[in-house]
Amino acid sequence: MAGRNGRTVRDLRRGNRTAVLQRLYFDGPMSRFELAPATGLSGGSISNVVAELVEDGLVEEAGTVESDGGRPRTLLRVAPTGGHMIGVDVGETRVRVELFDLALTELARTERPLAHHGYDVEVIVGHIRDGIAEVLADTDIAPEHLLGVGIGVPGIVARTPEQGAVVHGQTIGWDAVPLESLLRTTCELPDSVPYFIDNGARTLGQAELWFGAGRGSRNAVVVLFGSGIGACLVTEGVEYGRPLEWGHVTVRVRGRRCRCGALGCLEAYAGAGALVDRWREAGGHPPEDVDEETALAALLAAEDPAALAVLEETAEYVGAGLSDLVNLFQPERILIGGWAGLQLGPRLLPAVRRYADAYALRHPADRVSIDLGRLGPDAVTVGAASLPLADLFARGGRPAARGRDRESATG
């Protein structure tokens, strides 16, 4: 039966379960007494919801705490064994696959390099398939017990009724790649296991928002630096955040050719490969026949004038690019992540802040902090694994609908 606002009793119960699960997940352990004011639910509703969640294996007792003059109160937490998720990072240099429990504790991982094959679709799908099989075999977890597989990819992710998640990755040569459909026909997972495929910067933003330096922010931008550059705008009321193709803002008219084909993109100056190329063009001597991570580390360690000039100019380009984000979105925080961002950050961050402040409008610039993300190189996989977790919360911990027609959370 629906009420005046259109919500049924089932909707209300699901909402109550969601409220308790999320509060315990992010702020637990907590007692039933603490949960009532924290969620706005009555003591009776808390007792009923907790009993259901304990019976479902999603919540468990976590010791006791003394109360003021009464009996000790039982603490509750989300049960780590209540579910498992897989997070996948389709990065520039490797495909990383990690298996997590419900507390997002890593249980197994595997990595497969991409040095020789790049973004060949069949190779990527094969790496994801084999990686999923490997982490499941390492832990003896049955595939049907997975809450889902979250995957962070470069490019724009759309969804079609026929093919599910489709990836448009202009800079990597992916033109409407039906990634979800390919995984469905390739991976040996039951149809009951959903795929959640999204932009890698968006999964990075999700991770930093929930577990890292963005926690507590109402309005933040998380930027990702690798071979490519992306960003995610995280605002109140927008689930997962909004991906931004920030790497393709123009920072120099008639400038360097970008991988996307345009001239003067930020990525053509501050992407990892572009940085090494610019060092070489300026007379530097990058190491030959090494991957981008090694080459970038060599640039940062070099003391020759060409390397120093490239790094200083890069700080200005990045600062100017960040000033656009400051002026457009007026965030409280800007967080820098991605493997290249984590390498560059300690060296360039003071200069980047100085240039961002110089190029941005004074009022929003005075109210934003620019820092490194806290989650390190695993942030994309953690964020990808959090997509099935967010789906679990949205369903109040109830099992997902079975079959291929289930809706996925894709960009």
Coordinates of C-alpha atoms in Angstrom, one line a residue:
M1 CA 0.0 0.0 0.0
A2 CA 1.4 3.4 -1.0
G3 CA 1.2 6.5 1.2
R4 CA 0.5 10.1 0.0
N5 CA 4.1 10.5 -1.1
G6 CA 4.0 7.3 -3.2
R7 CA 6.2 5.3 -0.8
T8 CA 5.0 1.8 0.1
V9 CA 5.6 0.0 3.4
R10 CA 8.3 -2.0 1.6
D11 CA 10.0 1.2 0.6
L12 CA 9.9 2.5 4.1
R13 CA 11.4 -0.8 5.5
R14 CA 14.1 -0.7 2.8
G15 CA 14.9 2.9 3.7
N16 CA 15.2 2.0 7.4
R17 CA 17.5 -0.9 6.7
T18 CA 19.6 1.4 4.4
A19 CA 19.9 4.0 7.2
V20 CA 21.0 1.5 9.8
L21 CA 23.5 -0.3 7.5
Q22 CA 25.1 3.0 6.3
R23 CA 25.4 4.4 9.8
L24 CA 27.0 1.2 11.1
Y25 CA 29.3 1.0 8.1
F26 CA 30.7 4.5 8.3
D27 CA 30.4 5.2 12.0
G28 CA 30.2 1.8 13.7
P29 CA 30.5 0.0 16.0
M30 CA 27.4 1.6 17.6
S31 CA 24.8 0.4 20.1
R32 CA 21.1 0.3 19.4
F33 CA 20.8 3.2 21.8
E34 CA 23.1 5.3 19.7
L35 CA 21.6 4.2 16.4
A36 CA 18.2 5.7 17.2
P37 CA 19.1 9.4 17.3
A38 CA 21.8 8.9 14.6
T39 CA 19.2 7.5 12.1
G40 CA 16.1 9.3 13.3
L41 CA 14.3 6.0 13.8
S42 CA 12.4 5.0 16.9
G43 CA 13.9 2.5 19.4
G44 CA 11.3 -0.1 18.3
S45 CA 12.2 0.3 14.6
I46 CA 15.9 0.0 15.4
S47 CA 15.3 -3.3 17.3
N48 CA 13.3 -4.7 14.4
V49 CA 15.7 -3.6 11.7
V50 CA 18.8 -4.8 13.6
A51 CA 17.1 -8.2 14.2
E52 CA 16.5 -8.6 10.4
L53 CA 20.0 -7.5 9.5
V54 CA 21.6 -9.9 12.0
E55 CA 19.4 -12.7 10.7
D56 CA 20.5 -11.9 7.2
G57 CA 24.2 -12.1 8.2
L58 CA 24.9 -8.4 7.5
V59 CA 25.3 -7.2 11.1
E60 CA 27.0 -8.8 14.0
E61 CA 27.8 -8.0 17.7
A62 CA 31.1 -6.4 18.4
G63 CA 31.5 -6.4 22.1
T64 CA 29.9 -4.2 24.8
V65 CA 30.4 -0.7 26.2
E66 CA 29.5 0.6 29.7
S67 CA 26.4 2.7 30.0
D68 CA 25.5 5.4 32.5
G69 CA 24.3 3.4 35.5
G70 CA 22.6 0.6 33.5
R71 CA 23.5 -2.6 31.9
P72 CA 26.4 -2.6 29.4
R73 CA 25.2 -1.9 25.8
T74 CA 25.9 -4.3 23.0
L75 CA 27.9 -2.8 20.1
L76 CA 27.0 -3.6 16.5
R77 CA 28.9 -3.5 13.3
V78 CA 28.5 -4.6 9.7
A79 CA 29.7 -8.2 9.4
P80 CA 32.8 -8.4 7.2
T81 CA 31.8 -11.9 6.0
G82 CA 28.3 -10.6 5.0
G83 CA 29.4 -10.2 1.4
H84 CA 32.3 -10.0 -1.1
M85 CA 33.0 -7.6 -3.9
I86 CA 35.6 -7.5 -6.7
G87 CA 37.2 -4.2 -7.8
V88 CA 39.0 -3.9 -11.1
D89 CA 41.2 -1.0 -12.3
V90 CA 41.8 -0.9 -16.1
G91 CA 44.8 1.4 -15.9
E92 CA 47.4 2.6 -18.3
T93 CA 50.1 0.1 -17.4
R94 CA 48.2 -2.8 -15.9
V95 CA 44.9 -4.4 -15.1
R96 CA 44.6 -4.8 -11.3
V97 CA 41.9 -7.1 -9.8
E98 CA 41.2 -7.2 -6.0
L99 CA 38.8 -9.2 -3.9
F100 CA 37.4 -7.5 -0.8
D101 CA 35.1 -8.6 2.1
L102 CA 32.2 -6.4 3.1
A103 CA 34.5 -4.2 5.3
L104 CA 36.6 -3.6 2.1
T105 CA 39.5 -5.5 3.6
E106 CA 41.6 -6.9 0.7
L107 CA 41.5 -10.7 0.6
A108 CA 43.3 -11.4 -2.7
R109 CA 44.8 -9.4 -5.7
T110 CA 46.4 -10.0 -9.0
E111 CA 47.9 -7.7 -11.7
R112 CA 48.5 -8.1 -15.4
P113 CA 50.8 -5.7 -17.3
L114 CA 49.6 -4.0 -20.5
A115 CA 53.0 -3.0 -21.8
H116 CA 52.9 -4.8 -25.2
H117 CA 49.2 -4.9 -26.0
G118 CA 47.9 -1.6 -24.8
Y119 CA 44.2 -1.4 -24.8
D120 CA 43.4 -4.2 -27.1
V121 CA 39.8 -5.1 -26.1
E122 CA 40.3 -8.8 -26.2
V123 CA 43.4 -8.6 -24.1
I124 CA 41.7 -6.4 -21.5
V125 CA 38.6 -8.7 -21.3
G126 CA 40.9 -11.7 -21.0
H127 CA 42.9 -10.0 -18.1
I128 CA 39.7 -9.2 -16.3
R129 CA 38.3 -12.7 -16.8
D130 CA 41.5 -14.4 -15.6
G131 CA 42.0 -12.0 -12.8
I132 CA 38.5 -12.7 -11.4
A133 CA 39.0 -16.4 -11.6
E134 CA 42.4 -16.1 -9.9
V135 CA 41.3 -14.1 -6.9
L136 CA 38.2 -16.3 -6.4
A137 CA 40.4 -19.5 -6.5
D138 CA 42.9 -18.0 -4.1
T139 CA 40.1 -17.5 -1.5
D140 CA 37.8 -20.4 -2.3
I141 CA 34.9 -18.0 -2.4
A142 CA 32.0 -19.2 -4.5
P143 CA 31.2 -16.8 -7.5
E144 CA 27.5 -16.8 -6.6
H145 CA 28.3 -15.2 -3.3
L146 CA 29.7 -12.1 -4.9
L147 CA 27.7 -8.8 -4.5
G148 CA 29.1 -7.7 -7.8
V149 CA 32.2 -6.8 -9.8
G150 CA 33.0 -3.1 -10.1
I151 CA 35.3 -1.9 -12.9
G152 CA 37.0 1.5 -13.4
V153 CA 37.9 2.2 -17.0
P154 CA 39.2 5.2 -19.1
G155 CA 36.6 7.1 -21.1
I156 CA 32.9 7.8 -21.0
V157 CA 30.5 5.0 -19.9
A158 CA 27.0 4.9 -21.3
R159 CA 24.3 2.2 -21.0
T160 CA 22.1 0.6 -23.6
P161 CA 19.2 -1.8 -22.9
E162 CA 20.7 -4.4 -25.3
Q163 CA 24.4 -4.3 -24.3
G164 CA 24.5 -2.9 -20.8
A165 CA 27.6 -0.7 -20.1
V166 CA 29.3 0.6 -23.3
V167 CA 32.7 2.4 -23.1
H168 CA 33.6 5.4 -25.3
G169 CA 37.3 5.8 -24.9
Q170 CA 38.5 8.1 -27.7
T171 CA 42.1 8.4 -26.4
I172 CA 42.6 4.6 -26.1
G173 CA 40.9 3.7 -29.4
W174 CA 37.6 2.3 -27.9
D175 CA 34.6 3.3 -29.9
A176 CA 31.4 2.1 -28.2
V177 CA 33.0 -1.1 -26.8
P178 CA 30.2 -3.2 -25.3
L179 CA 32.4 -4.1 -22.3
E180 CA 29.6 -5.5 -20.1
S181 CA 28.3 -7.7 -22.8
L182 CA 31.8 -9.0 -23.6
L183 CA 32.4 -9.8 -20.0
R184 CA 29.0 -11.6 -19.6
T185 CA 29.9 -13.9 -22.5
T186 CA 33.5 -14.4 -21.4
C187 CA 33.7 -14.6 -17.6
E188 CA 32.5 -17.7 -15.9
L189 CA 30.3 -15.9 -13.4
P190 CA 26.6 -16.6 -12.7
D191 CA 24.0 -14.2 -14.3
S192 CA 23.1 -13.3 -10.8
V193 CA 26.4 -11.4 -10.3
P194 CA 26.1 -7.8 -11.5
Y195 CA 28.8 -5.7 -13.2
F196 CA 29.2 -2.1 -12.3
I197 CA 31.3 -0.3 -14.9
D198 CA 32.3 3.3 -14.5
N199 CA 34.9 5.9 -15.4
G200 CA 38.1 5.4 -13.4
A201 CA 38.2 9.0 -12.1
R202 CA 34.7 8.5 -10.8
T203 CA 35.6 5.4 -8.9
L204 CA 38.7 7.2 -7.5
G205 CA 36.4 10.0 -6.4
Q206 CA 34.0 7.6 -4.8
A207 CA 36.8 5.9 -2.8
E208 CA 38.3 9.3 -1.6
L209 CA 34.8 10.5 -0.7
W210 CA 33.9 7.5 1.4
F211 CA 37.2 6.4 2.9
G212 CA 39.9 9.0 2.1
A213 CA 40.7 12.7 2.1
G214 CA 37.3 13.7 0.7
R215 CA 35.3 12.3 3.6
G216 CA 33.0 14.9 5.1
S217 CA 33.1 17.1 2.0
R218 CA 29.9 18.5 0.6
N219 CA 31.7 19.6 -2.6
A220 CA 35.0 18.3 -3.8
V221 CA 36.9 17.5 -7.0
V222 CA 39.1 14.5 -7.2
V223 CA 41.6 14.6 -10.1
L224 CA 43.5 11.6 -11.6
F225 CA 46.8 11.8 -13.3
G226 CA 48.3 8.9 -15.3
S227 CA 49.0 8.6 -18.9
G228 CA 45.6 10.3 -19.2
I229 CA 44.0 12.9 -17.0
G230 CA 40.5 12.8 -15.6
A231 CA 38.5 14.3 -12.7
C232 CA 35.3 13.6 -10.7
L233 CA 33.1 16.3 -9.1
V234 CA 31.6 15.1 -5.8
T235 CA 28.6 17.1 -4.6
E236 CA 25.8 16.4 -2.1
G237 CA 22.9 14.6 -3.6
V238 CA 24.8 13.2 -6.6
E239 CA 25.4 9.5 -6.2
Y240 CA 29.0 8.4 -7.1
G241 CA 29.9 11.9 -8.3
R242 CA 30.1 13.3 -11.9
P243 CA 33.0 12.4 -14.2
L244 CA 34.7 15.3 -15.9
E245 CA 36.9 15.1 -19.0
W246 CA 39.2 17.6 -17.4
G247 CA 42.2 16.4 -19.2
H248 CA 40.8 17.8 -22.5
V249 CA 40.4 21.4 -21.4
T250 CA 42.5 23.6 -23.6
V251 CA 45.5 25.1 -21.8
R252 CA 47.4 26.4 -24.8
V253 CA 45.8 27.5 -28.1
R254 CA 47.4 25.8 -31.1
G255 CA 49.5 23.8 -28.6
R256 CA 50.7 20.2 -28.6
R257 CA 48.7 17.5 -30.3
C258 CA 46.7 15.4 -27.7
R259 CA 45.9 11.7 -27.9
C260 CA 42.3 12.7 -28.5
G261 CA 43.4 14.5 -31.7
A262 CA 42.8 18.1 -30.5
L263 CA 45.5 20.7 -29.9
G264 CA 46.6 22.2 -26.5
C265 CA 44.8 19.8 -24.1
L266 CA 46.0 19.7 -20.5
E267 CA 46.7 15.9 -21.0
A268 CA 49.1 16.8 -23.9
Y269 CA 51.3 18.6 -21.3
A270 CA 50.7 16.9 -18.0
G271 CA 49.9 13.3 -18.8
A272 CA 52.8 11.0 -17.8
G273 CA 53.7 10.1 -21.4
A274 CA 53.6 13.7 -22.5
L275 CA 55.8 14.8 -19.6
V276 CA 58.5 12.3 -20.7
D277 CA 58.2 13.4 -24.3
R278 CA 58.5 17.0 -23.4
W279 CA 61.7 16.3 -21.4
R280 CA 63.2 14.5 -24.4
E281 CA 62.2 17.3 -26.7
A282 CA 63.8 19.9 -24.4
G283 CA 67.1 18.0 -24.6
G284 CA 66.8 15.6 -21.7
H285 CA 67.7 11.9 -21.8
P286 CA 64.8 9.7 -20.5
P287 CA 65.7 6.0 -20.0
E288 CA 64.9 3.9 -23.0
D289 CA 62.7 0.7 -23.1
V290 CA 61.1 1.3 -19.7
D291 CA 57.5 1.7 -18.7
E292 CA 56.0 5.1 -18.0
E293 CA 56.2 4.8 -14.3
T294 CA 59.9 4.2 -14.4
A295 CA 60.4 7.0 -17.0
L296 CA 58.4 9.5 -14.9
A297 CA 60.4 8.6 -11.8
A298 CA 63.6 9.3 -13.7
L299 CA 62.3 12.7 -14.7
L300 CA 61.5 13.5 -11.1
A301 CA 65.0 12.4 -10.0
A302 CA 66.8 14.3 -12.8
E303 CA 68.5 17.6 -12.0
D304 CA 69.3 18.7 -15.5
P305 CA 68.0 22.1 -16.6
A306 CA 65.6 20.5 -19.2
A307 CA 63.9 18.4 -16.5
L308 CA 63.6 21.3 -14.0
A309 CA 62.1 23.5 -16.7
V310 CA 59.6 20.9 -17.8
L311 CA 58.5 20.3 -14.2
E312 CA 58.1 24.0 -13.5
E313 CA 56.1 24.5 -16.6
T314 CA 54.0 21.5 -15.8
A315 CA 53.2 22.9 -12.4
E316 CA 51.9 26.0 -14.1
Y317 CA 49.7 24.1 -16.6
V318 CA 48.3 22.0 -13.8
G319 CA 47.7 25.0 -11.5
A320 CA 46.0 26.9 -14.4
G321 CA 43.8 23.8 -15.1
L322 CA 42.9 23.5 -11.4
S323 CA 41.9 27.2 -11.4
D324 CA 39.3 26.4 -14.0
L325 CA 37.8 23.8 -11.6
V326 CA 38.0 26.3 -8.7
N327 CA 36.2 29.0 -10.7
L328 CA 33.6 26.7 -12.2
F329 CA 32.6 24.5 -9.2
Q330 CA 34.0 26.4 -6.1
P331 CA 34.9 23.1 -4.3
E332 CA 35.9 22.9 -0.7
R333 CA 38.7 20.5 -1.6
I334 CA 40.7 19.3 -4.6
L335 CA 42.4 16.0 -4.2
I336 CA 45.1 14.7 -6.5
G337 CA 45.4 11.0 -7.2
G338 CA 46.3 8.4 -9.8
W339 CA 49.7 6.7 -10.0
A340 CA 51.4 9.7 -11.8
G341 CA 49.7 12.2 -9.5
L342 CA 51.0 10.4 -6.5
Q343 CA 54.5 10.5 -8.0
L344 CA 54.3 14.2 -9.0
G345 CA 52.4 15.5 -6.0
P346 CA 55.2 15.7 -3.4
R347 CA 57.5 17.5 -5.8
L348 CA 55.0 19.8 -7.5
L349 CA 52.3 20.4 -5.0
P350 CA 53.6 23.7 -3.6
A351 CA 54.1 25.2 -7.0
V352 CA 50.7 23.9 -8.2
R353 CA 49.0 25.6 -5.3
R354 CA 50.8 28.8 -6.0
Y355 CA 49.8 28.8 -9.7
A356 CA 46.2 27.8 -9.0
D357 CA 45.8 30.6 -6.5
A358 CA 47.3 33.1 -9.0
Y359 CA 44.9 32.1 -11.9
A360 CA 41.7 31.5 -9.9
L361 CA 39.3 34.1 -8.7
R362 CA 40.2 35.3 -5.2
H363 CA 37.0 34.4 -3.4
P364 CA 36.7 30.7 -4.3
A365 CA 40.6 30.3 -4.2
D366 CA 40.6 31.4 -0.6
R367 CA 38.1 28.6 0.3
V368 CA 39.6 25.6 -1.4
S369 CA 42.4 23.2 -0.2
I370 CA 44.5 21.3 -2.7
D371 CA 46.0 18.1 -1.4
L372 CA 47.0 14.6 -2.3
G373 CA 44.5 11.7 -2.0
R374 CA 45.1 9.3 0.9
L375 CA 44.3 6.0 -0.6
G376 CA 47.3 5.5 -2.7
P377 CA 47.5 3.4 -5.9
D378 CA 44.7 1.1 -4.9
A379 CA 42.1 3.9 -4.8
V380 CA 40.5 3.0 -8.2
T381 CA 40.0 -0.6 -7.2
V382 CA 38.6 0.3 -3.8
G383 CA 36.3 2.8 -5.5
A384 CA 35.2 0.2 -8.1
A385 CA 34.5 -2.3 -5.3
S386 CA 32.4 0.3 -3.5
L387 CA 30.0 0.4 -6.4
P388 CA 28.5 -3.0 -5.5
L389 CA 28.5 -1.9 -1.9
A390 CA 26.6 1.2 -2.7
D391 CA 24.1 -1.0 -4.6
L392 CA 23.7 -3.1 -1.5
F393 CA 23.0 -0.1 0.6
A394 CA 20.4 1.2 -1.9
R395 CA 18.6 -2.1 -1.6
G396 CA 18.7 -2.1 2.1
G397 CA 20.8 -5.2 2.1
R398 CA 18.2 -7.2 0.3
P399 CA 19.4 -9.7 -2.4
A400 CA 19.5 -8.2 -5.9
A401 CA 17.0 -9.4 -8.6
R402 CA 18.4 -12.3 -10.5
G403 CA 19.1 -12.4 -14.2
R404 CA 20.6 -10.3 -16.9
D405 CA 17.9 -7.7 -16.8
R406 CA 19.0 -6.3 -13.5
E407 CA 19.8 -2.6 -13.6
S408 CA 23.5 -1.8 -13.1
A409 CA 24.9 1.4 -11.7
T410 CA 26.9 2.7 -14.7
G411 CA 27.7 6.2 -15.7

